C-alpha positions as a printed Julia matrix, in Angstrom:
175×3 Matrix{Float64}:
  -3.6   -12.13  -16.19
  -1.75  -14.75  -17.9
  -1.93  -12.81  -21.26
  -0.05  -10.05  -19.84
   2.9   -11.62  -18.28
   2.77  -14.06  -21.65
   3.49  -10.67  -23.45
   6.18   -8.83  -21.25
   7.92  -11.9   -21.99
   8.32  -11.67  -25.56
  12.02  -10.59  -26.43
  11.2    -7.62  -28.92
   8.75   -5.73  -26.38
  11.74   -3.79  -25.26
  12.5    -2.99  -28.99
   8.77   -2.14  -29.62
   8.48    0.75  -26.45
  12.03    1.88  -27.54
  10.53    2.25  -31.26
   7.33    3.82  -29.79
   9.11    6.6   -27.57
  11.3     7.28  -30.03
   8.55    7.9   -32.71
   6.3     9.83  -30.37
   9.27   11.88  -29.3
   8.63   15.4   -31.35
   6.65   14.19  -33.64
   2.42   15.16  -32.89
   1.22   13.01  -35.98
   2.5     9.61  -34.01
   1.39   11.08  -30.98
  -1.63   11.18  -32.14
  -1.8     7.81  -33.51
  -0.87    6.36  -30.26
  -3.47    7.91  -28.89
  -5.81    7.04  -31.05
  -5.34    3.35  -30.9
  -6.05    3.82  -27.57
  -2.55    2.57  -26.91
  -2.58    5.05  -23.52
  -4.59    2.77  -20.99
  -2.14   -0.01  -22.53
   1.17    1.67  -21.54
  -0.2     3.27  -18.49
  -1.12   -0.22  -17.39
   2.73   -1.19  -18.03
   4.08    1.45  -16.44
   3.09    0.33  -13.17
   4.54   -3.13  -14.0
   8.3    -4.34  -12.7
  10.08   -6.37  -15.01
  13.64   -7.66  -15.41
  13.36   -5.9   -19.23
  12.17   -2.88  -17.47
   9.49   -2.54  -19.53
   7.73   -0.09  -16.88
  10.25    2.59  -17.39
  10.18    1.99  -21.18
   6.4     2.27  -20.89
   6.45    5.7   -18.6
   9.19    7.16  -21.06
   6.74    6.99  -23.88
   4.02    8.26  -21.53
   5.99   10.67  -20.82
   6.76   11.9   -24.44
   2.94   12.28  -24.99
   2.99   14.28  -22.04
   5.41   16.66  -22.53
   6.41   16.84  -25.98
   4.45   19.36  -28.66
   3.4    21.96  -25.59
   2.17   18.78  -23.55
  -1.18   18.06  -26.15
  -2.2    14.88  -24.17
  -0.82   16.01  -21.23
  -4.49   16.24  -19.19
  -4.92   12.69  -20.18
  -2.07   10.78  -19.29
  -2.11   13.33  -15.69
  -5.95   12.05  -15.18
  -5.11    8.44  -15.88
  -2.15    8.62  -12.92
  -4.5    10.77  -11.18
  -7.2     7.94  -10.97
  -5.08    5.39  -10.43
  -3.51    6.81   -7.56
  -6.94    7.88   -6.07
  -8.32    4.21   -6.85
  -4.79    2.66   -4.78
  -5.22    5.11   -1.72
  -8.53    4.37   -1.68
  -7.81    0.54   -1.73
  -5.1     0.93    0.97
  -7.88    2.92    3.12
 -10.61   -0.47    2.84
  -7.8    -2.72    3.79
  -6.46   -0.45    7.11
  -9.97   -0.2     8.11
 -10.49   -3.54    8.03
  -7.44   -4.31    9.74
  -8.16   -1.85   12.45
 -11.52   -3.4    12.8
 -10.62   -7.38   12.87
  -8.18   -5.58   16.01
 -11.52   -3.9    17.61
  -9.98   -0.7    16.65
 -11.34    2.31   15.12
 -10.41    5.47   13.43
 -11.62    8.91   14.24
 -11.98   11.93   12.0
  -8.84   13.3    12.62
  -6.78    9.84   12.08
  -6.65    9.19   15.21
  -7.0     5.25   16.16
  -8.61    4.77   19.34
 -10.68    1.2    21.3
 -13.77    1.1    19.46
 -14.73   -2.02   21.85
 -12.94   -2.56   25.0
 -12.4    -6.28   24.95
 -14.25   -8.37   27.61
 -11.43   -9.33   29.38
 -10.58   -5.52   29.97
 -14.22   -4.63   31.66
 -14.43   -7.18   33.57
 -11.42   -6.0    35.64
 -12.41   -3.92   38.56
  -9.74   -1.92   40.26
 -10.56    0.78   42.62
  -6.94    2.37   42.64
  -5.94    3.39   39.09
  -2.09    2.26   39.68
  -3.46   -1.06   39.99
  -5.27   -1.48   36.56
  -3.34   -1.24   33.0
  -0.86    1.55   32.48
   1.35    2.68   30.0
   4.9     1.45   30.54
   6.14    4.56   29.0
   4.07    7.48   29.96
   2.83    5.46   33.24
  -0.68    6.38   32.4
  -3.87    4.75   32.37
  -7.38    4.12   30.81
  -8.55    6.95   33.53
  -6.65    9.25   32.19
  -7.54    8.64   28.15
  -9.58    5.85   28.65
 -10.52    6.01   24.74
  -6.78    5.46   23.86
  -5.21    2.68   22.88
  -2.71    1.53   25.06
   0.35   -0.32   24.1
   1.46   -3.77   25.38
   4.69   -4.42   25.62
   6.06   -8.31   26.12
   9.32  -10.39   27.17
   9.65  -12.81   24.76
  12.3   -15.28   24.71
  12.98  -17.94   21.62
  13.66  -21.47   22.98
  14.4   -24.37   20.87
  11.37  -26.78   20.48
  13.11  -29.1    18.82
  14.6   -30.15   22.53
  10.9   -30.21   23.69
   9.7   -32.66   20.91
  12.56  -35.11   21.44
  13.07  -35.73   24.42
   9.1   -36.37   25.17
   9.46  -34.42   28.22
   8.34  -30.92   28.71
  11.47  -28.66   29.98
   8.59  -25.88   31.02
   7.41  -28.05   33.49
Protein backbone atom coordinates (compact mmCIF):
# COMPACT_ATOMS: atom_id res chain seq x y z
CA UNK A 1 0.00 0.00 0.00
CA UNK A 2 0.92 3.50 -0.26
CA UNK A 3 1.47 3.73 3.59
CA UNK A 4 4.12 1.26 3.43
CA UNK A 5 6.35 2.44 0.74
CA UNK A 6 5.50 6.19 2.36
CA UNK A 7 7.33 4.65 5.45
CA UNK A 8 10.43 2.70 4.00
CA UNK A 9 11.08 6.01 2.73
CA UNK A 10 11.61 7.87 5.76
CA UNK A 11 15.48 8.47 6.32
CA UNK A 12 15.74 7.23 10.08
CA UNK A 13 13.99 3.69 9.38
CA UNK A 14 17.43 2.34 8.84
CA UNK A 15 18.49 3.93 12.23
CA UNK A 16 15.26 2.61 13.91
CA UNK A 17 15.87 -1.50 12.77
CA UNK A 18 19.61 -0.87 13.57
CA UNK A 19 18.40 0.46 17.17
CA UNK A 20 15.87 -2.44 17.36
CA UNK A 21 18.41 -5.39 16.56
CA UNK A 22 20.75 -4.01 18.54
CA UNK A 23 18.42 -3.78 21.63
CA UNK A 24 16.88 -7.19 21.09
CA UNK A 25 20.34 -8.61 20.65
CA UNK A 26 20.94 -10.48 24.28
CA UNK A 27 18.72 -8.79 25.98
CA UNK A 28 15.02 -11.09 26.67
CA UNK A 29 13.25 -8.02 28.41
CA UNK A 30 13.30 -6.04 24.78
CA UNK A 31 12.66 -9.15 23.20
CA UNK A 32 9.88 -9.40 24.82
CA UNK A 33 8.63 -6.02 24.30
CA UNK A 34 8.96 -6.38 20.65
CA UNK A 35 7.00 -9.05 20.80
CA UNK A 36 4.55 -7.80 22.62
CA UNK A 37 3.77 -4.82 20.53
CA UNK A 38 3.18 -7.19 18.12
CA UNK A 39 6.06 -5.62 16.24
CA UNK A 40 6.77 -9.45 14.65
CA UNK A 41 4.07 -9.54 11.77
CA UNK A 42 5.50 -5.83 11.18
CA UNK A 43 9.16 -6.84 10.55
CA UNK A 44 8.33 -10.13 9.06
CA UNK A 45 6.29 -8.19 6.56
CA UNK A 46 9.62 -6.05 5.85
CA UNK A 47 11.72 -8.66 5.59
CA UNK A 48 10.35 -9.80 2.47
CA UNK A 49 10.60 -6.21 1.12
CA UNK A 50 13.72 -4.95 -1.32
CA UNK A 51 14.79 -1.61 -0.75
CA UNK A 52 17.73 0.58 -1.76
CA UNK A 53 18.12 1.18 2.38
CA UNK A 54 17.96 -2.50 2.67
CA UNK A 55 15.59 -2.36 5.10
CA UNK A 56 14.67 -6.22 4.46
CA UNK A 57 17.95 -7.42 5.75
CA UNK A 58 17.76 -4.90 8.64
CA UNK A 59 14.28 -6.28 9.29
CA UNK A 60 15.41 -10.24 9.09
CA UNK A 61 18.52 -9.34 11.36
CA UNK A 62 16.22 -8.33 14.12
CA UNK A 63 14.02 -11.34 13.33
CA UNK A 64 16.65 -13.12 13.56
CA UNK A 65 17.87 -11.93 17.07
CA UNK A 66 14.40 -12.95 18.47
CA UNK A 67 15.04 -16.14 17.00
CA UNK A 68 18.11 -17.12 18.15
CA UNK A 69 19.19 -15.13 20.94
CA UNK A 70 18.23 -16.20 24.85
CA UNK A 71 18.02 -20.21 23.79
CA UNK A 72 15.77 -19.12 20.71
CA UNK A 73 12.43 -18.01 23.18
CA UNK A 74 10.38 -16.83 20.11
CA UNK A 75 11.99 -18.96 17.94
CA UNK A 76 8.56 -21.22 17.07
CA UNK A 77 7.01 -17.97 16.18
CA UNK A 78 9.05 -16.18 13.91
CA UNK A 79 9.77 -20.17 12.19
CA UNK A 80 5.72 -20.45 11.86
CA UNK A 81 5.33 -16.96 10.46
CA UNK A 82 8.12 -17.93 7.48
CA UNK A 83 6.58 -21.21 7.57
CA UNK A 84 3.09 -19.79 6.50
CA UNK A 85 4.24 -17.49 4.33
CA UNK A 86 6.12 -19.76 2.33
CA UNK A 87 3.21 -22.33 2.29
CA UNK A 88 0.71 -19.35 1.36
CA UNK A 89 3.50 -18.30 -1.85
CA UNK A 90 3.82 -22.03 -3.09
CA UNK A 91 0.45 -22.34 -2.86
CA UNK A 92 -0.13 -19.06 -4.89
CA UNK A 93 2.50 -20.13 -7.49
CA UNK A 94 0.48 -23.61 -7.75
CA UNK A 95 -3.20 -21.48 -8.70
CA UNK A 96 -1.30 -19.46 -11.18
CA UNK A 97 0.63 -22.72 -13.08
CA UNK A 98 -2.63 -24.39 -13.11
CA UNK A 99 -4.21 -21.82 -14.63
CA UNK A 100 -1.62 -21.33 -17.06
CA UNK A 101 -1.55 -24.95 -17.95
CA UNK A 102 -5.23 -24.80 -18.37
CA UNK A 103 -5.70 -21.43 -20.62
CA UNK A 104 -2.87 -23.92 -22.81
CA UNK A 105 -5.51 -27.01 -22.65
CA UNK A 106 -2.98 -28.63 -20.53
CA UNK A 107 -3.25 -30.56 -17.46
CA UNK A 108 -1.29 -31.91 -14.61
CA UNK A 109 -1.32 -35.42 -13.31
CA UNK A 110 -0.61 -36.70 -9.84
CA UNK A 111 2.78 -37.29 -10.28
CA UNK A 112 3.61 -33.70 -11.98
CA UNK A 113 3.45 -34.85 -14.97
CA UNK A 114 1.80 -32.32 -17.68
CA UNK A 115 0.06 -34.09 -20.29
CA UNK A 116 -3.12 -32.85 -23.33
CA UNK A 117 -6.03 -32.59 -21.23
CA UNK A 118 -8.01 -31.66 -24.63
CA UNK A 119 -6.57 -32.47 -27.91
CA UNK A 120 -7.28 -29.33 -29.86
CA UNK A 121 -9.78 -29.60 -32.79
CA UNK A 122 -7.47 -29.04 -35.31
CA UNK A 123 -5.42 -32.17 -34.04
CA UNK A 124 -8.61 -34.77 -34.30
CA UNK A 125 -9.68 -33.83 -37.14
CA UNK A 126 -6.50 -35.09 -38.88
CA UNK A 127 -6.82 -38.60 -40.08
CA UNK A 128 -3.68 -40.41 -41.02
CA UNK A 129 -3.61 -44.06 -41.47
CA UNK A 130 0.33 -44.38 -41.40
CA UNK A 131 1.69 -43.00 -38.10
CA UNK A 132 4.94 -41.39 -39.92
CA UNK A 133 2.55 -39.28 -41.59
CA UNK A 134 0.77 -37.56 -38.56
CA UNK A 135 2.75 -35.32 -35.84
CA UNK A 136 6.02 -36.59 -34.47
CA UNK A 137 8.54 -35.56 -32.25
CA UNK A 138 11.47 -33.94 -34.02
CA UNK A 139 13.70 -35.25 -31.40
CA UNK A 140 12.68 -38.65 -30.31
CA UNK A 141 10.78 -39.14 -33.86
CA UNK A 142 7.79 -40.35 -32.00
CA UNK A 143 4.23 -39.88 -32.17
CA UNK A 144 0.75 -39.46 -30.50
CA UNK A 145 0.52 -43.51 -31.11
CA UNK A 146 3.09 -44.11 -29.19
CA UNK A 147 2.14 -41.66 -25.93
CA UNK A 148 -0.71 -40.26 -27.36
CA UNK A 149 -1.46 -38.51 -23.81
CA UNK A 150 1.90 -36.60 -24.09
CA UNK A 151 2.50 -33.44 -24.99
CA UNK A 152 4.43 -33.05 -27.89
CA UNK A 153 6.73 -30.24 -28.62
CA UNK A 154 6.62 -27.89 -31.65
CA UNK A 155 9.44 -26.65 -32.83
CA UNK A 156 9.46 -23.45 -35.48
CA UNK A 157 11.83 -21.50 -38.06
CA UNK A 158 11.39 -18.18 -37.32
CA UNK A 159 13.08 -15.48 -39.05
CA UNK A 160 12.92 -11.50 -37.94
CA UNK A 161 12.37 -9.25 -41.00
CA UNK A 162 12.16 -5.59 -40.84
CA UNK A 163 8.52 -4.26 -41.15
CA UNK A 164 9.43 -1.05 -41.26
CA UNK A 165 10.41 -1.83 -45.21
CA UNK A 166 6.88 -3.40 -45.48
CA UNK A 167 5.00 -0.25 -44.16
CA UNK A 168 6.87 2.16 -46.40
CA UNK A 169 7.09 1.18 -49.32
CA UNK A 170 3.12 0.23 -49.50
CA UNK A 171 4.03 -2.88 -51.14
CA UNK A 172 4.11 -6.24 -49.55
CA UNK A 173 7.79 -7.90 -50.09
CA UNK A 174 5.96 -11.44 -49.00
CA UNK A 175 4.08 -11.37 -51.93
Amino acid sequence: SSVWTQSLDKPALPFVMHLLSGLAHSHPRTQRLIVEANLLQALHTLEGMSTAAKIGTMAENVLEELRDENGGVFKTEVDAMRKNTRATKLAAAEKHRQDVLKSMGLAQQQGGKVTAGVIPKSVREIEVDDEEEAFTCMVCREGYKFKPRDVLGIYTFTKRIPLSSVSTSGVNPLV
